[in-house]
Amino acid sequence: MTFVVTENCIKCKYTDCVEVCPVDCFHEGPNFLVIDPEECIDCTLCEPECPANAIFSEDDLPADQEQFIEINAELSQVWPVITQMKDHADDAKDWDGKPNKLELLER
């Protein structure tokens, strides 16, 4: 089992989660983070750190977010690892909770 970053991270991209990850499994894209499923050790440390509640255990993933299993696996192979917290976007709070953001994902 692994953890999965879901749609609510898009355009929020808080990085609180990367600070607590003991295996550096987070990867950063232009407006989204992903978790490498091959590196994730299911430690559960990242999930409560996400201010946008965008990280789920694969077993608890909402049905409408299942496509993010593949998105995390795919993009973690091409995006660089992120290990330190960065400032979030100025408008991150405005995007938190907005639906239908998948089309805004920048690859």
PDB file of C-alpha atoms in Angstrom:
ATOM      1  CA  MET A   1       0.000   0.000   0.000  1.00  0.00           C
ATOM      2  CA  THR A   2       1.082   3.570  -0.625  1.00  0.00           C
ATOM      3  CA  PHE A   3      -0.153   7.086  -0.130  1.00  0.00           C
ATOM      4  CA  VAL A   4      -1.521   9.130  -3.015  1.00  0.00           C
ATOM      5  CA  VAL A   5      -1.644  12.886  -3.618  1.00  0.00           C
ATOM      6  CA  THR A   6      -5.049  13.793  -5.033  1.00  0.00           C
ATOM      7  CA  GLU A   7      -6.753  16.553  -6.977  1.00  0.00           C
ATOM      8  CA  ASN A   8      -7.043  19.064  -4.146  1.00  0.00           C
ATOM      9  CA  CYS A   9      -3.253  19.556  -4.228  1.00  0.00           C
ATOM     10  CA  ILE A  10      -3.475  21.045  -7.721  1.00  0.00           C
ATOM     11  CA  LYS A  11      -2.733  24.782  -7.551  1.00  0.00           C
ATOM     12  CA  CYS A  12      -2.450  24.591  -3.738  1.00  0.00           C
ATOM     13  CA  LYS A  13       0.815  22.630  -3.615  1.00  0.00           C
ATOM     14  CA  TYR A  14       1.511  23.016   0.062  1.00  0.00           C
ATOM     15  CA  THR A  15       4.813  21.338   0.864  1.00  0.00           C
ATOM     16  CA  ASP A  16       4.409  20.695   4.596  1.00  0.00           C
ATOM     17  CA  CYS A  17       4.277  16.970   3.800  1.00  0.00           C
ATOM     18  CA  VAL A  18       7.765  16.750   2.293  1.00  0.00           C
ATOM     19  CA  GLU A  19       9.456  17.862   5.508  1.00  0.00           C
ATOM     20  CA  VAL A  20       8.254  14.789   7.425  1.00  0.00           C
ATOM     21  CA  CYS A  21       8.875  12.164   4.747  1.00  0.00           C
ATOM     22  CA  PRO A  22      11.689   9.852   5.895  1.00  0.00           C
ATOM     23  CA  VAL A  23      12.348   8.390   2.436  1.00  0.00           C
ATOM     24  CA  ASP A  24      12.056  11.418   0.132  1.00  0.00           C
ATOM     25  CA  CYS A  25       9.251   9.986  -1.973  1.00  0.00           C
ATOM     26  CA  PHE A  26       7.682  13.335  -2.949  1.00  0.00           C
ATOM     27  CA  HIS A  27       8.242  14.805  -6.383  1.00  0.00           C
ATOM     28  CA  GLU A  28       7.423  18.352  -7.434  1.00  0.00           C
ATOM     29  CA  GLY A  29       5.768  19.578 -10.594  1.00  0.00           C
ATOM     30  CA  PRO A  30       4.766  23.095 -11.590  1.00  0.00           C
ATOM     31  CA  ASN A  31       1.528  23.149  -9.568  1.00  0.00           C
ATOM     32  CA  PHE A  32       1.213  19.721  -7.932  1.00  0.00           C
ATOM     33  CA  LEU A  33       3.117  17.190  -5.830  1.00  0.00           C
ATOM     34  CA  VAL A  34       3.138  13.414  -6.282  1.00  0.00           C
ATOM     35  CA  ILE A  35       4.290  10.443  -4.230  1.00  0.00           C
ATOM     36  CA  ASP A  36       6.461   7.762  -5.792  1.00  0.00           C
ATOM     37  CA  PRO A  37       4.652   4.509  -4.959  1.00  0.00           C
ATOM     38  CA  GLU A  38       7.896   2.559  -5.235  1.00  0.00           C
ATOM     39  CA  GLU A  39       9.571   4.720  -2.563  1.00  0.00           C
ATOM     40  CA  CYS A  40       6.639   5.266  -0.166  1.00  0.00           C
ATOM     41  CA  ILE A  41       6.961   3.117   2.958  1.00  0.00           C
ATOM     42  CA  ASP A  42       3.417   3.770   4.207  1.00  0.00           C
ATOM     43  CA  CYS A  43       4.654   5.554   7.320  1.00  0.00           C
ATOM     44  CA  THR A  44       1.523   7.786   7.500  1.00  0.00           C
ATOM     45  CA  LEU A  45       3.532  10.880   8.501  1.00  0.00           C
ATOM     46  CA  CYS A  46       2.601  12.985   5.468  1.00  0.00           C
ATOM     47  CA  GLU A  47      -1.176  12.603   5.543  1.00  0.00           C
ATOM     48  CA  PRO A  48      -1.897  14.695   8.670  1.00  0.00           C
ATOM     49  CA  GLU A  49       0.601  17.382   7.580  1.00  0.00           C
ATOM     50  CA  CYS A  50      -1.292  18.311   4.409  1.00  0.00           C
ATOM     51  CA  PRO A  51      -3.272  21.535   5.007  1.00  0.00           C
ATOM     52  CA  ALA A  52      -5.420  20.772   1.953  1.00  0.00           C
ATOM     53  CA  ASN A  53      -6.263  17.190   3.008  1.00  0.00           C
ATOM     54  CA  ALA A  54      -5.072  16.027  -0.388  1.00  0.00           C
ATOM     55  CA  ILE A  55      -3.137  12.912   0.707  1.00  0.00           C
ATOM     56  CA  PHE A  56      -4.881   9.584   1.166  1.00  0.00           C
ATOM     57  CA  SER A  57      -3.884   6.030   1.845  1.00  0.00           C
ATOM     58  CA  GLU A  58      -4.495   4.023  -1.311  1.00  0.00           C
ATOM     59  CA  ASP A  59      -6.961   1.905   0.692  1.00  0.00           C
ATOM     60  CA  ASP A  60      -8.951   5.007   1.727  1.00  0.00           C
ATOM     61  CA  LEU A  61      -8.827   6.799  -1.609  1.00  0.00           C
ATOM     62  CA  PRO A  62     -12.215   8.232  -2.625  1.00  0.00           C
ATOM     63  CA  ALA A  63     -13.556   6.531  -5.757  1.00  0.00           C
ATOM     64  CA  ASP A  64     -13.515   9.778  -7.739  1.00  0.00           C
ATOM     65  CA  GLN A  65      -9.767  10.142  -7.057  1.00  0.00           C
ATOM     66  CA  GLU A  66      -8.598   6.701  -8.218  1.00  0.00           C
ATOM     67  CA  GLN A  67      -7.024   8.094 -11.406  1.00  0.00           C
ATOM     68  CA  PHE A  68      -4.445   9.759  -9.151  1.00  0.00           C
ATOM     69  CA  ILE A  69      -2.849   6.399  -8.383  1.00  0.00           C
ATOM     70  CA  GLU A  70      -1.644   6.280 -11.983  1.00  0.00           C
ATOM     71  CA  ILE A  71      -0.896  10.024 -12.120  1.00  0.00           C
ATOM     72  CA  ASN A  72       1.352   9.786  -9.023  1.00  0.00           C
ATOM     73  CA  ALA A  73       3.161   6.733 -10.422  1.00  0.00           C
ATOM     74  CA  GLU A  74       3.669   8.329 -13.841  1.00  0.00           C
ATOM     75  CA  LEU A  75       4.771  11.813 -12.781  1.00  0.00           C
ATOM     76  CA  SER A  76       7.045  10.630  -9.976  1.00  0.00           C
ATOM     77  CA  GLN A  77       9.218   9.103 -12.690  1.00  0.00           C
ATOM     78  CA  VAL A  78       9.778  12.451 -14.450  1.00  0.00           C
ATOM     79  CA  TRP A  79       9.513  15.164 -11.804  1.00  0.00           C
ATOM     80  CA  PRO A  80      12.396  15.941  -9.416  1.00  0.00           C
ATOM     81  CA  VAL A  81      12.391  14.909  -5.757  1.00  0.00           C
ATOM     82  CA  ILE A  82      11.478  17.624  -3.262  1.00  0.00           C
ATOM     83  CA  THR A  83      12.770  17.309   0.302  1.00  0.00           C
ATOM     84  CA  GLN A  84      12.346  20.769   1.794  1.00  0.00           C
ATOM     85  CA  MET A  85       9.291  22.858   2.467  1.00  0.00           C
ATOM     86  CA  LYS A  86       8.750  25.843   0.173  1.00  0.00           C
ATOM     87  CA  ASP A  87       6.403  28.781   0.343  1.00  0.00           C
ATOM     88  CA  HIS A  88       3.024  27.914  -1.092  1.00  0.00           C
ATOM     89  CA  ALA A  89       1.377  29.960  -3.829  1.00  0.00           C
ATOM     90  CA  ASP A  90      -0.179  33.225  -2.678  1.00  0.00           C
ATOM     91  CA  ASP A  91      -3.591  32.047  -3.866  1.00  0.00           C
ATOM     92  CA  ALA A  92      -3.336  28.493  -2.467  1.00  0.00           C
ATOM     93  CA  LYS A  93      -6.150  29.068   0.024  1.00  0.00           C
ATOM     94  CA  ASP A  94      -8.397  30.253  -2.809  1.00  0.00           C
ATOM     95  CA  TRP A  95      -7.867  26.949  -4.647  1.00  0.00           C
ATOM     96  CA  ASP A  96      -8.245  24.696  -1.600  1.00  0.00           C
ATOM     97  CA  GLY A  97     -11.475  22.727  -1.945  1.00  0.00           C
ATOM     98  CA  LYS A  98     -12.316  23.794  -5.498  1.00  0.00           C
ATOM     99  CA  PRO A  99     -13.601  20.856  -7.547  1.00  0.00           C
ATOM    100  CA  ASN A 100     -12.638  19.768 -11.058  1.00  0.00           C
ATOM    101  CA  LYS A 101      -9.016  20.920 -11.004  1.00  0.00           C
ATOM    102  CA  LEU A 102      -7.575  17.976 -12.939  1.00  0.00           C
ATOM    103  CA  GLU A 103      -7.674  19.946 -16.197  1.00  0.00           C
ATOM    104  CA  LEU A 104      -5.419  22.555 -14.509  1.00  0.00           C
ATOM    105  CA  LEU A 105      -2.651  20.044 -13.741  1.00  0.00           C
ATOM    106  CA  GLU A 106       0.554  21.239 -15.387  1.00  0.00           C
ATOM    107  CA  ARG A 107       2.778  18.408 -16.472  1.00  0.00           C
TER     108      ARG A 107
END
